[in-house]
C-alpha cells in the first residue's frame, strides 16, 4: 500500500459496520484528499439486529460528532445501565451486570475483599446494593455521571461518580444517522450488487458490480456481514471456529409493541437451551431467542419466544443462524474486515458494535498517519485477537458457571474451557482477583458481578476474617449500600422524563 498519495477507500456493506466505518474514515477528507465510497445493495438486507451497546458507544459518538440526544431524537434510543441476567445461575434467580464501579474501598482495602471477607454471614449474596448503576436502574432514575468535587476528602465515597451507562437504539436509524454524517463529510454511496472481486497476490484491486462497473481502490473495508465477501470468500482469511466454547448457533428475532415505560437495562433470560433478550426502545421492544440447535428445534424456540414476549407482534419472527468465531487476521493485504465479516461473538454482553467502532477507529488512525505497513496490520490483528479472546472467555464464564440441570447447561458445566478461562476462574477462586490485560474491556468488577451472580464457588473460607472484624466490615457494607440508596433517591429524572427533556 502507498502512504504518499491520497487513498481511495471503498467500504463494501451498508449495515452498522459499513456506516460506522464510513463515518469514522470520512472525517477530515478535505485535508487528506482521501476518498471514501460505501457500496451496498438492497438485494442483500442488513442483519437488522444489534440494538444494545456498552458505554464505549460514547467514544463513537464523540468521534463522529454526535451526542446521545441525537440518538434519543433520531434513533428511538433509551439509556442502559446494565444487563439483568435472569435464570442464568438457577431458575428463579437473577442478578445485574451493571456498568460503572461497584462499592468503595475501606482504608485502601479493595471493596471485593471486604465483601468476600464477610460473605459467609450474608443470607443472600447480592451485589446490587453496592452498584449505583444497578440501584438507579431498578429505581427507574436516570442521572449522568457526577464529577468528584475538587475539595473532596480522599476517602469520601461519591456513588454518583461511579455510575456509567450506554444506549439501546434502533440499528437501522443509527445507520441512517451515520450515513448522513458520512455524506456530509464527503463520503459517497453506490447502491450496487458486487458480483466479482479482482485480486492477485498483492491484494484486491477492484470490485465488479452486476452492471459491469469496476470499482477500484487502494484500501477495501469488508463490511459485507457474515458472508465476508472480500476477506473470507476472496482472500480466504482464516476463520477460527469457537462453537465448541460458545455452542449457541441460532437466533430468532421479533419486535413487539411497547407495553410500558422502557426499562433502564437489557434483560437476558436463560432458558433450557440458551437465552432470550429484551431491549426496550422508546417506540418498541426488540426481542430474540438465542439457542443451541443440538438442544432445541426452531419450532420449539419460536413458540417459546412468542409465548414469552410482552406486547403485540410488530413483525414476523426472523431466523438468524450464526457461527461463533473470528478471523485470525482481519487486516490482510489491503483489505480490512470490520463487523460480522471479521467474526461474531454471541450478543450476550452487546460487544459487537464496540468491536466495530474500535477497529474502524484503529484503521482510521493508521490511514491518517499513512501507516499502512505490515507492522501496523500485525499490531491491529494482534490487538483484535487479544480482545476477542478475552471477550470470548468472559461470555463463556456466564455459561460454564451454572447450577441448572437441563442437558444443555450440564454440558456447559463440564465442557472444555479455554486456557484463559481456566486461569481466570482459578485466580478468582483463590484470590478473588484475576490478572486481566490493562486494556481489558471487562474489568474485575464485571467478572466479579457476573460470577457472584452465577453462584461461583469462591474460596469463601479462605477470605473470611475474625467475627469482630467481619462485623466491622458488615457495618461498612451497610454504610456503602445506604450511601448508594440515598444518592439514587436524590435523582430527579425518571428514565421517561430524561428522554422527554432530551427530545425537546
Ligand atoms: C442475533 C443477533 C443479535 C445481536 N445483538 C447485538 C447487540 O445487542 N449489540 C451489538 O453490539 N451487536 C449485536 N449484534 C451484532 C450486530 O448486529 C452486528 O455486529 C452489526 O449489525 C453489524 O453488522 P454488519 O454491518 O457487519 O453486517 P450486515 O448488517 O449484515 O450488513 C452487510 C451489508 O453488506 C452488504 N453486502 C453484502 N454482500 C454484498 C454484495 N455482494 N454487494 C453489495 N453489498 C453487499 C449488504 O447489502 C449489507 O448492507 C447482534 C447480532 C446477532 C446475529
Short mmCIF file of C-alpha atoms and ligand atoms in Angstrom, two decimals, residues 12-17 40-41 44 46-47 49-52 192-194 223-225 227 229 251 277 320 339-340 344 347 350 352-353 356, ligand 1:
data_model
loop_
_atom_site.label_atom_id
_atom_site.label_comp_id
_atom_site.label_asym_id
_atom_site.label_seq_id
_atom_site.Cartn_x
_atom_site.Cartn_y
_atom_site.Cartn_z
CA UNK A 12 -18.39 -2.94 0.95
CA UNK A 13 -21.59 -3.03 3.02
CA UNK A 14 -24.11 -0.52 4.33
CA UNK A 15 -25.05 -2.07 7.69
CA UNK A 16 -23.96 -0.81 11.10
CA UNK A 17 -20.34 -1.77 10.38
CA UNK A 40 -24.15 -1.87 -0.78
CA UNK A 41 -27.26 -3.44 -2.23
CA UNK A 44 -28.91 -8.28 0.46
CA UNK A 46 -28.62 -5.90 6.66
CA UNK A 47 -28.82 -8.22 9.66
CA UNK A 49 -30.48 -6.63 14.93
CA UNK A 50 -27.78 -5.19 17.20
CA UNK A 51 -29.54 -2.63 19.31
CA UNK A 52 -27.80 -2.76 22.68
CA UNK A 192 -24.75 -1.78 -6.47
CA UNK A 193 -24.51 -5.52 -6.12
CA UNK A 194 -20.91 -6.73 -6.15
CA UNK A 223 -18.34 -4.78 5.98
CA UNK A 224 -20.34 -7.31 3.98
CA UNK A 225 -21.63 -9.14 7.06
CA UNK A 227 -20.68 -13.51 4.06
CA UNK A 229 -17.31 -11.30 0.53
CA UNK A 251 -31.28 -16.63 16.95
CA UNK A 277 -33.11 -10.90 25.08
CA UNK A 320 -30.67 -15.81 12.04
CA UNK A 339 -18.18 -6.12 11.72
CA UNK A 340 -19.72 -9.53 11.20
CA UNK A 344 -19.15 -12.93 15.74
CA UNK A 347 -24.69 -10.88 21.68
CA UNK A 350 -23.54 -6.43 23.50
CA UNK A 352 -20.15 -6.38 18.52
CA UNK A 353 -20.78 -2.69 17.94
CA UNK A 356 -16.80 -2.30 15.05
C1 LIG B 1 -28.98 -12.24 16.96
C2 LIG B 1 -28.02 -11.10 17.00
C3 LIG B 1 -28.17 -10.11 17.97
C4 LIG B 1 -27.24 -9.06 18.04
N1 LIG B 1 -27.34 -8.13 19.03
C5 LIG B 1 -26.36 -7.21 19.18
C6 LIG B 1 -26.38 -6.25 20.23
O1 LIG B 1 -27.32 -6.20 21.02
N2 LIG B 1 -25.36 -5.38 20.32
C7 LIG B 1 -24.32 -5.38 19.45
O2 LIG B 1 -23.37 -4.60 19.61
N3 LIG B 1 -24.31 -6.22 18.40
C8 LIG B 1 -25.28 -7.13 18.25
N4 LIG B 1 -25.25 -7.99 17.19
C9 LIG B 1 -24.24 -7.81 16.15
C10 LIG B 1 -24.67 -6.67 15.22
O3 LIG B 1 -25.94 -6.93 14.71
C11 LIG B 1 -23.69 -6.54 14.07
O4 LIG B 1 -22.38 -6.50 14.57
C12 LIG B 1 -23.93 -5.26 13.30
O5 LIG B 1 -25.27 -5.17 12.90
C13 LIG B 1 -23.03 -5.16 12.10
O6 LIG B 1 -23.43 -5.94 11.03
P1 LIG B 1 -22.64 -5.73 9.66
O7 LIG B 1 -22.78 -4.32 9.25
O8 LIG B 1 -21.29 -6.30 9.84
O9 LIG B 1 -23.41 -6.70 8.66
P2 LIG B 1 -24.84 -6.58 7.95
O10 LIG B 1 -25.82 -5.84 8.77
O11 LIG B 1 -25.19 -7.99 7.58
O12 LIG B 1 -24.58 -5.74 6.63
C14 LIG B 1 -23.97 -6.31 5.50
C15 LIG B 1 -24.02 -5.31 4.36
O13 LIG B 1 -23.25 -5.81 3.28
C16 LIG B 1 -23.94 -5.63 2.08
N5 LIG B 1 -23.48 -6.63 1.11
C17 LIG B 1 -23.19 -7.94 1.35
N6 LIG B 1 -22.81 -8.55 0.23
C18 LIG B 1 -22.85 -7.60 -0.75
C19 LIG B 1 -22.58 -7.61 -2.15
N7 LIG B 1 -22.19 -8.72 -2.78
N8 LIG B 1 -22.74 -6.46 -2.84
C20 LIG B 1 -23.14 -5.32 -2.22
N9 LIG B 1 -23.41 -5.26 -0.91
C21 LIG B 1 -23.27 -6.38 -0.18
C22 LIG B 1 -25.41 -5.77 2.46
O14 LIG B 1 -26.26 -5.16 1.49
C23 LIG B 1 -25.42 -5.03 3.80
O15 LIG B 1 -25.56 -3.67 3.57
C24 LIG B 1 -26.19 -9.00 17.09
C25 LIG B 1 -26.10 -9.96 16.09
C26 LIG B 1 -26.99 -11.01 16.05
C27 LIG B 1 -26.84 -12.05 14.98
#
